[in-house]
mmCIF file of C-alpha atoms and ligand atoms in Angstrom:
data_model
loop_
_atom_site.group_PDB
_atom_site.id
_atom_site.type_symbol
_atom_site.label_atom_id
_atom_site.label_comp_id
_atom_site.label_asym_id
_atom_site.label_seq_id
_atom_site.Cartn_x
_atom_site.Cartn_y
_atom_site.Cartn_z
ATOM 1 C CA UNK A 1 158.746 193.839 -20.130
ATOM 2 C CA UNK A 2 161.575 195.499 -18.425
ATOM 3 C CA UNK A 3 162.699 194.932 -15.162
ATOM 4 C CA UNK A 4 164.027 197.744 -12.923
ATOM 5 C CA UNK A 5 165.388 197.848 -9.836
ATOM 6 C CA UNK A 6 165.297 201.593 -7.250
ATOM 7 C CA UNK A 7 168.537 202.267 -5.025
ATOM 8 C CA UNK A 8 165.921 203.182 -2.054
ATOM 9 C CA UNK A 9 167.553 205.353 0.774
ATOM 10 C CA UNK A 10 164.439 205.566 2.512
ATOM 11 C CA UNK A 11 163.792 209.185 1.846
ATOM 12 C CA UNK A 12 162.065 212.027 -0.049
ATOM 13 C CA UNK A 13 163.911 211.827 -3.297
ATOM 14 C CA UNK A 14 164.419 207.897 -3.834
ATOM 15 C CA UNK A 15 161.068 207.380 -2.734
ATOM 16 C CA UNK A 16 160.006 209.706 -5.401
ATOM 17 C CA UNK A 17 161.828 207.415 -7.846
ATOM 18 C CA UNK A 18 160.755 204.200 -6.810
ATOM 19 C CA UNK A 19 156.957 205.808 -7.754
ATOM 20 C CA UNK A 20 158.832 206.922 -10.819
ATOM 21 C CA UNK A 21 159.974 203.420 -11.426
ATOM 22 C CA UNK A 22 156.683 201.511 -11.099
ATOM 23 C CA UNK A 23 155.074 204.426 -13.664
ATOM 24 C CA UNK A 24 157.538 203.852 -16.020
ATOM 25 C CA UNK A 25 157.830 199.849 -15.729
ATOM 26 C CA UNK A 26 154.952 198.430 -14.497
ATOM 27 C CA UNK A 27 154.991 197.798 -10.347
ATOM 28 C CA UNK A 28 155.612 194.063 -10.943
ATOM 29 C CA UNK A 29 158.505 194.268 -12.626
ATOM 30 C CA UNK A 30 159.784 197.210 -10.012
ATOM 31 C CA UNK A 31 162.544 195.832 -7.281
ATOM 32 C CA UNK A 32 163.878 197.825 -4.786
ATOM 33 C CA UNK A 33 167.490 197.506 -2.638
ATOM 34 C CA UNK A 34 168.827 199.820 0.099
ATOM 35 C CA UNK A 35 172.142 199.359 1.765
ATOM 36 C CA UNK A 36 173.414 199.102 5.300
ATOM 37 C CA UNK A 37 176.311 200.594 5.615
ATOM 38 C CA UNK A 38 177.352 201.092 8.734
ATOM 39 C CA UNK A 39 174.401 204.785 9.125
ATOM 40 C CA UNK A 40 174.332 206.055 12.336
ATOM 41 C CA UNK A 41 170.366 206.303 11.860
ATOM 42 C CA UNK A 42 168.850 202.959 11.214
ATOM 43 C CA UNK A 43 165.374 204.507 10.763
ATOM 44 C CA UNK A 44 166.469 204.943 7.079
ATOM 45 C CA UNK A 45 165.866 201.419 6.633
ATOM 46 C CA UNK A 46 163.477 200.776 8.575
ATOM 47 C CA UNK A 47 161.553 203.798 6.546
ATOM 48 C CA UNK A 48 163.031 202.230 3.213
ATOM 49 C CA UNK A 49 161.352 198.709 4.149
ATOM 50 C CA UNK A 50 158.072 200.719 5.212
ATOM 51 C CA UNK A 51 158.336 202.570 1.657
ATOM 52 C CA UNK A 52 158.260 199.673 -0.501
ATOM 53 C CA UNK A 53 156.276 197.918 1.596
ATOM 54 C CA UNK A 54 153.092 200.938 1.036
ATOM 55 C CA UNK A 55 154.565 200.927 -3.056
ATOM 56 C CA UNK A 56 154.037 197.392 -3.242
ATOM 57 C CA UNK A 57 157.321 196.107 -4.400
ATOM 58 C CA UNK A 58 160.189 193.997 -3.682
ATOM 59 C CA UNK A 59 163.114 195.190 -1.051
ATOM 60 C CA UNK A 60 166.512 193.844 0.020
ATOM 61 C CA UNK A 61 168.906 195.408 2.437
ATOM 62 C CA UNK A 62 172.525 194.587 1.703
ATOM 63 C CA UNK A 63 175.261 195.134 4.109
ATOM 64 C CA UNK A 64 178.504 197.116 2.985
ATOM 65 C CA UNK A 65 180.016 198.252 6.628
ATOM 66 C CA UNK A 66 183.381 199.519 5.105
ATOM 67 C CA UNK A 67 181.911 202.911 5.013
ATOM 68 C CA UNK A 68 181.928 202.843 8.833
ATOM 69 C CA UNK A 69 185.744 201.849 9.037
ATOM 70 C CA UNK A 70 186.944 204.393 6.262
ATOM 71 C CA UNK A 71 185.130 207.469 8.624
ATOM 72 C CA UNK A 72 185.950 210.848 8.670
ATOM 73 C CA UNK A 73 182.022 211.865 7.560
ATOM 74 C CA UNK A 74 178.950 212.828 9.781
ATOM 75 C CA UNK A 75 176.721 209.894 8.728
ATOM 76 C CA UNK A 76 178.637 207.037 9.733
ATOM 77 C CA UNK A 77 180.702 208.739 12.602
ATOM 78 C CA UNK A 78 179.789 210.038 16.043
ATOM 79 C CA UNK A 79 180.619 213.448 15.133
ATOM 80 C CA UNK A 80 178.174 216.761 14.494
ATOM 81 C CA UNK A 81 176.910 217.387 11.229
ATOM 82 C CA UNK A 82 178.492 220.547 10.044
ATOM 83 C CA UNK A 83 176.260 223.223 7.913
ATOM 84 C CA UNK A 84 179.350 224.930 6.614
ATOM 85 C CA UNK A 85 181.307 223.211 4.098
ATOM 86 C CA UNK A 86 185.276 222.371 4.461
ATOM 87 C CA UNK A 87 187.504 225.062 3.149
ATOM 88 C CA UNK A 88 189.531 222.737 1.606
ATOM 89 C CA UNK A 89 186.600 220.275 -0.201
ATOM 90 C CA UNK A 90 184.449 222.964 -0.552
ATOM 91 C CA UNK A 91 181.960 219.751 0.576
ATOM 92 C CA UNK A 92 179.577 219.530 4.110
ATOM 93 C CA UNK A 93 180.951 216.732 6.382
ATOM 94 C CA UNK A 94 177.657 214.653 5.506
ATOM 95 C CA UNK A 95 179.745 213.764 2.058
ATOM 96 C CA UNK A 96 180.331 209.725 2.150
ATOM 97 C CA UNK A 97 183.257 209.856 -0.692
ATOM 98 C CA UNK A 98 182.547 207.016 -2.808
ATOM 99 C CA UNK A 99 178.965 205.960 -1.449
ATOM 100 C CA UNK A 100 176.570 206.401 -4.167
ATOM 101 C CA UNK A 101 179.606 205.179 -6.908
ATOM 102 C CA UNK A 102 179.646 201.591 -4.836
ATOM 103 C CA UNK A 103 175.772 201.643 -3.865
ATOM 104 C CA UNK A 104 175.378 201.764 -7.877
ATOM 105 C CA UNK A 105 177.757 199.422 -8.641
ATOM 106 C CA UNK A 106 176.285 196.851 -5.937
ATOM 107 C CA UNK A 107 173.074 197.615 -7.334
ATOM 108 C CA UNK A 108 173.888 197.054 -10.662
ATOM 109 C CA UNK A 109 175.845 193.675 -9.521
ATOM 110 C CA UNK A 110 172.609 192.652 -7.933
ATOM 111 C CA UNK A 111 170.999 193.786 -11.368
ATOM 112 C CA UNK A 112 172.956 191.277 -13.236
ATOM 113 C CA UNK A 113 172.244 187.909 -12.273
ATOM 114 C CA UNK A 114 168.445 188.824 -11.912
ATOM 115 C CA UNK A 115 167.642 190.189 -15.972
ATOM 116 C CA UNK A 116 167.598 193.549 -14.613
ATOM 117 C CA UNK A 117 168.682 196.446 -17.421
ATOM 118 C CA UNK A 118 167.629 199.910 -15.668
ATOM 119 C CA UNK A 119 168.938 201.102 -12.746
ATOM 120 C CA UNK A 120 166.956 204.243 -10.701
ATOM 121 C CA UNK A 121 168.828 206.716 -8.323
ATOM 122 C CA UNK A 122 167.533 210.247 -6.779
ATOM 123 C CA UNK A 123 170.621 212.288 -7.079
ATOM 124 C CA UNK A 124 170.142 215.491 -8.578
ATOM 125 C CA UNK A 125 172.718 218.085 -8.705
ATOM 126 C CA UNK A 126 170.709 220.822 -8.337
ATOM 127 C CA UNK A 127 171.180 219.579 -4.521
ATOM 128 C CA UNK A 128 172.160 222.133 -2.262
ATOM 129 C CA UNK A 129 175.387 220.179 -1.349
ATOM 130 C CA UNK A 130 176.887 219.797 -4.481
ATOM 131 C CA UNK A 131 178.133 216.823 -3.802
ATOM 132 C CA UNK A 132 180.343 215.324 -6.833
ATOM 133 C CA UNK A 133 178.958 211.807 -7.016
ATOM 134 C CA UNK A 134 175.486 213.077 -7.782
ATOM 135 C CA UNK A 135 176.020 215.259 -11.074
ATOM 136 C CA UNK A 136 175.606 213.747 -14.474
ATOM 137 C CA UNK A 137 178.874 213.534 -15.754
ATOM 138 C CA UNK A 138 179.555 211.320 -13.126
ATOM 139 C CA UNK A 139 176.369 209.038 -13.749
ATOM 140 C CA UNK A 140 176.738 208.684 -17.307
ATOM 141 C CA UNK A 141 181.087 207.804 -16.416
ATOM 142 C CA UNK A 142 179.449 205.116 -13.984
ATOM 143 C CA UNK A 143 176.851 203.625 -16.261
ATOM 144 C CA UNK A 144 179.846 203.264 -19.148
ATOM 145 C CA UNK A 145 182.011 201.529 -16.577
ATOM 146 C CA UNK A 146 179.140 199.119 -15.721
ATOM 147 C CA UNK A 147 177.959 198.558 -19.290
ATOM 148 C CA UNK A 148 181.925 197.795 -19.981
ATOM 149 C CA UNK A 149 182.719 196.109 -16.753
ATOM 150 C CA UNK A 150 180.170 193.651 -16.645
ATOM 151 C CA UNK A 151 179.381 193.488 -20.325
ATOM 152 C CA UNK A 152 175.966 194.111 -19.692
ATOM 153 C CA UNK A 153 173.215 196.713 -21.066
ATOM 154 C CA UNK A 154 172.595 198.640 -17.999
ATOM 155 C CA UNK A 155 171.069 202.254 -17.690
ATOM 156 C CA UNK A 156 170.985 203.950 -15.091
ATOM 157 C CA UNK A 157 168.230 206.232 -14.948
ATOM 158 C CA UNK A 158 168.143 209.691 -12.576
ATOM 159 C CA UNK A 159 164.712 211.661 -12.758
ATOM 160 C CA UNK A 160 165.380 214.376 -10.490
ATOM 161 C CA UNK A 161 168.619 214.352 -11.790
ATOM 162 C CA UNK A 162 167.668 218.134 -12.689
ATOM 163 C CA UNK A 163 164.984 219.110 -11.008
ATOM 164 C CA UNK A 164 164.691 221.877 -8.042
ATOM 165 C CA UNK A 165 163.441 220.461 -4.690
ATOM 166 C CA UNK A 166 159.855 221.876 -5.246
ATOM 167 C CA UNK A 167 159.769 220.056 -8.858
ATOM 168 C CA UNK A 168 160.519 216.988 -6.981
ATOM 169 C CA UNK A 169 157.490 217.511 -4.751
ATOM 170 C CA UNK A 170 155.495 218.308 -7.437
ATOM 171 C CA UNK A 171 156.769 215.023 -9.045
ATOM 172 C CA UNK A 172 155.693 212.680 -6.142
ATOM 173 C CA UNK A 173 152.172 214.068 -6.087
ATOM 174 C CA UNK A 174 151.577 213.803 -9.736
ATOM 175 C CA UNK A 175 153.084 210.031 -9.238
ATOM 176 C CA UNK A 176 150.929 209.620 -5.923
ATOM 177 C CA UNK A 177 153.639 208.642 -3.833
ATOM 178 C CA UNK A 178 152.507 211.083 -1.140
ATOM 179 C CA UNK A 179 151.013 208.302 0.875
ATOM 180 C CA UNK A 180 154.360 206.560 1.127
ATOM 181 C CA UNK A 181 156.159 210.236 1.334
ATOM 182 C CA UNK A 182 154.386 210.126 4.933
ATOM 183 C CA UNK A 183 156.806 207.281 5.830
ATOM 184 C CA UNK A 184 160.284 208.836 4.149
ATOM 185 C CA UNK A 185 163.179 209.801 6.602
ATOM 186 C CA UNK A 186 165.434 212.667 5.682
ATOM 187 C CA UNK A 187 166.962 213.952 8.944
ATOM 188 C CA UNK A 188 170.271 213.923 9.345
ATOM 189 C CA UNK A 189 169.939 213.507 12.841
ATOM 190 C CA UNK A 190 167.958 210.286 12.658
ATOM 191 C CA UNK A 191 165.351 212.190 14.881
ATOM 192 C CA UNK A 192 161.440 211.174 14.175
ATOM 193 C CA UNK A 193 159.309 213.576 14.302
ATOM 194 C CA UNK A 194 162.353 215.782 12.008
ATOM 195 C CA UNK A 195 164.303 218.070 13.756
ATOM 196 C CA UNK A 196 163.315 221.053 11.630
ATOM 197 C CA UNK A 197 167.283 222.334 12.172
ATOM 198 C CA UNK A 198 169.801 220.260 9.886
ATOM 199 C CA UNK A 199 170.380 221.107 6.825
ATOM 200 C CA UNK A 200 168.619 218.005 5.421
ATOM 201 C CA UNK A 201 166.046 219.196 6.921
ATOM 202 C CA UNK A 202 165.818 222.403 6.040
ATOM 203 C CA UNK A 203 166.260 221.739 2.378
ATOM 204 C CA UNK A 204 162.764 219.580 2.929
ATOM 205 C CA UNK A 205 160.604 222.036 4.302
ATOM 206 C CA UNK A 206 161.499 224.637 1.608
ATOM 207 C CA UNK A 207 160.733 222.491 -1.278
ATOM 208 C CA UNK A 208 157.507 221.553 0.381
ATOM 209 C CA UNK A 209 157.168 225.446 0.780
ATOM 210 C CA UNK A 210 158.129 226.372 -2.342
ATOM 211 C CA UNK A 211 155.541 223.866 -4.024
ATOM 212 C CA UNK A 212 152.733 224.705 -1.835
ATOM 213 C CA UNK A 213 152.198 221.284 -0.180
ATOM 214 C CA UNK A 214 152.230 220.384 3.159
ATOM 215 C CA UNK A 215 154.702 217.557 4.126
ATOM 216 C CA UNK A 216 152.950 214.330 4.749
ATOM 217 C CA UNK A 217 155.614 213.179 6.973
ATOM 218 C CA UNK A 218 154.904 216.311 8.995
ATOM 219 C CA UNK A 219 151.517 215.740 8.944
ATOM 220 C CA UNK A 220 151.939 212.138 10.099
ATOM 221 C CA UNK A 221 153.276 213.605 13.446
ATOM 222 C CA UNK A 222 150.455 216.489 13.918
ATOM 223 C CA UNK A 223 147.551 214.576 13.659
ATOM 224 C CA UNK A 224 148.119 210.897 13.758
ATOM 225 C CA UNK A 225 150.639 210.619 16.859
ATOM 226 C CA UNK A 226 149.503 212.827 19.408
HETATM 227 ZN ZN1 ZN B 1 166.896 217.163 10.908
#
């Protein structure tokens, strides 16, 4: 059988693929791997570990802390996360350029020596942010590079990759990942419970809105942490 390994961030949308995954490969043949490089919020990891932990499969965290050094974005910087894009980018300050390219190419690295042929990531590009690393002529560039680069049959595989935030939703509860959902971290303030205000945040709660299910993470904090 095929082996498969999830590029797990920890929240809604990789979470939703690592459920993905284990329907479409079997859960023992499902690995996961998230990266540390260099966040501000640690919780993502520690909510990527607790993810994989509820799915059942394996999970490494790698360190990559050049992210940190390169700066100039809200996720690895001490600076505010800006809900207006730059006038010149046209891109919110949460854009880490180059992240998800070298996240896929460590992944698929990690792939190599371990028999591993399909590669999972949650970008979509119907994302609100538009960010150029998650659209599909981008994927499909990266997954040539890797297949030529490392002569090696890799796919890499991107379910959401055109789905609306309420499909997504609607996704996870058809794949019963909603238990694990409950664990996910999104905010882009690293707060737990969510801050409700940034724009990760925001973006969230309307697909949960738009698909008519409550958030399980939200729920977590109404009735099981008082
Ligand atoms: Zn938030």
């Amino acid at each position: 059988m095929a082996k498969a390994l999830v590029v797990l961030s920890g929240g809604q949308d990789s979470t939703t693929c690592l459920y993905w995954a284990i329907n479409e490969f079997g859960r023992e043949n499902v690995s996961s791997i998230s990266f540390d490089y260099g966040q501000r919020h640690k919780i993502e990891l520690e909510a990527a570990q607790k993810v994989a932990e509820i799915a059942g499969v394996t999970h490494e965290i790698l360190p990559i802390n050049t992210f940190a050094a390169l700066g100039g974005n809200a996720l690895t910087d001490n600076i505010d996360v800006q809900q207006d894009v730059d006038e010149q980018t046209q891109l919110p300050n949460t854009f880490v350029p180059g992240r998800n390219l070298i996240f896929l190419t460590f992944a698929g690295a990690w792939a190599y020596g371990r028999g591993i042929e399909h590669l999972i990531t949650g970008v979509a590009q119907t994302d609100y942010s538009g960010y150029p690393d998650c659209r599909e002529n981008t994927l499909s560039a990266l997954e040539q590079t890797l297949r030529l680069g490392m002569e090696y049959n890799i796919t890499i595989h991107t379910p959401l990759m055109n789905l609306s935030k309420s499909d997504t939703v609607e996704l996870a509860e058809r794949l019963g990942a909603m238990d694990a959902m409950a664990w996910t971290h999104t905010c882009y303030n690293g707060q737990q419970p969510p801050c409700g205000e940034c724009s990760a945040c925001i973006l969230r709660a309307k697909g949960f809105a738009e698909a008519q299910r409550p958030d399980p993470l939200i729920e977590r904090f109404k009735y099981f942490e008082k």
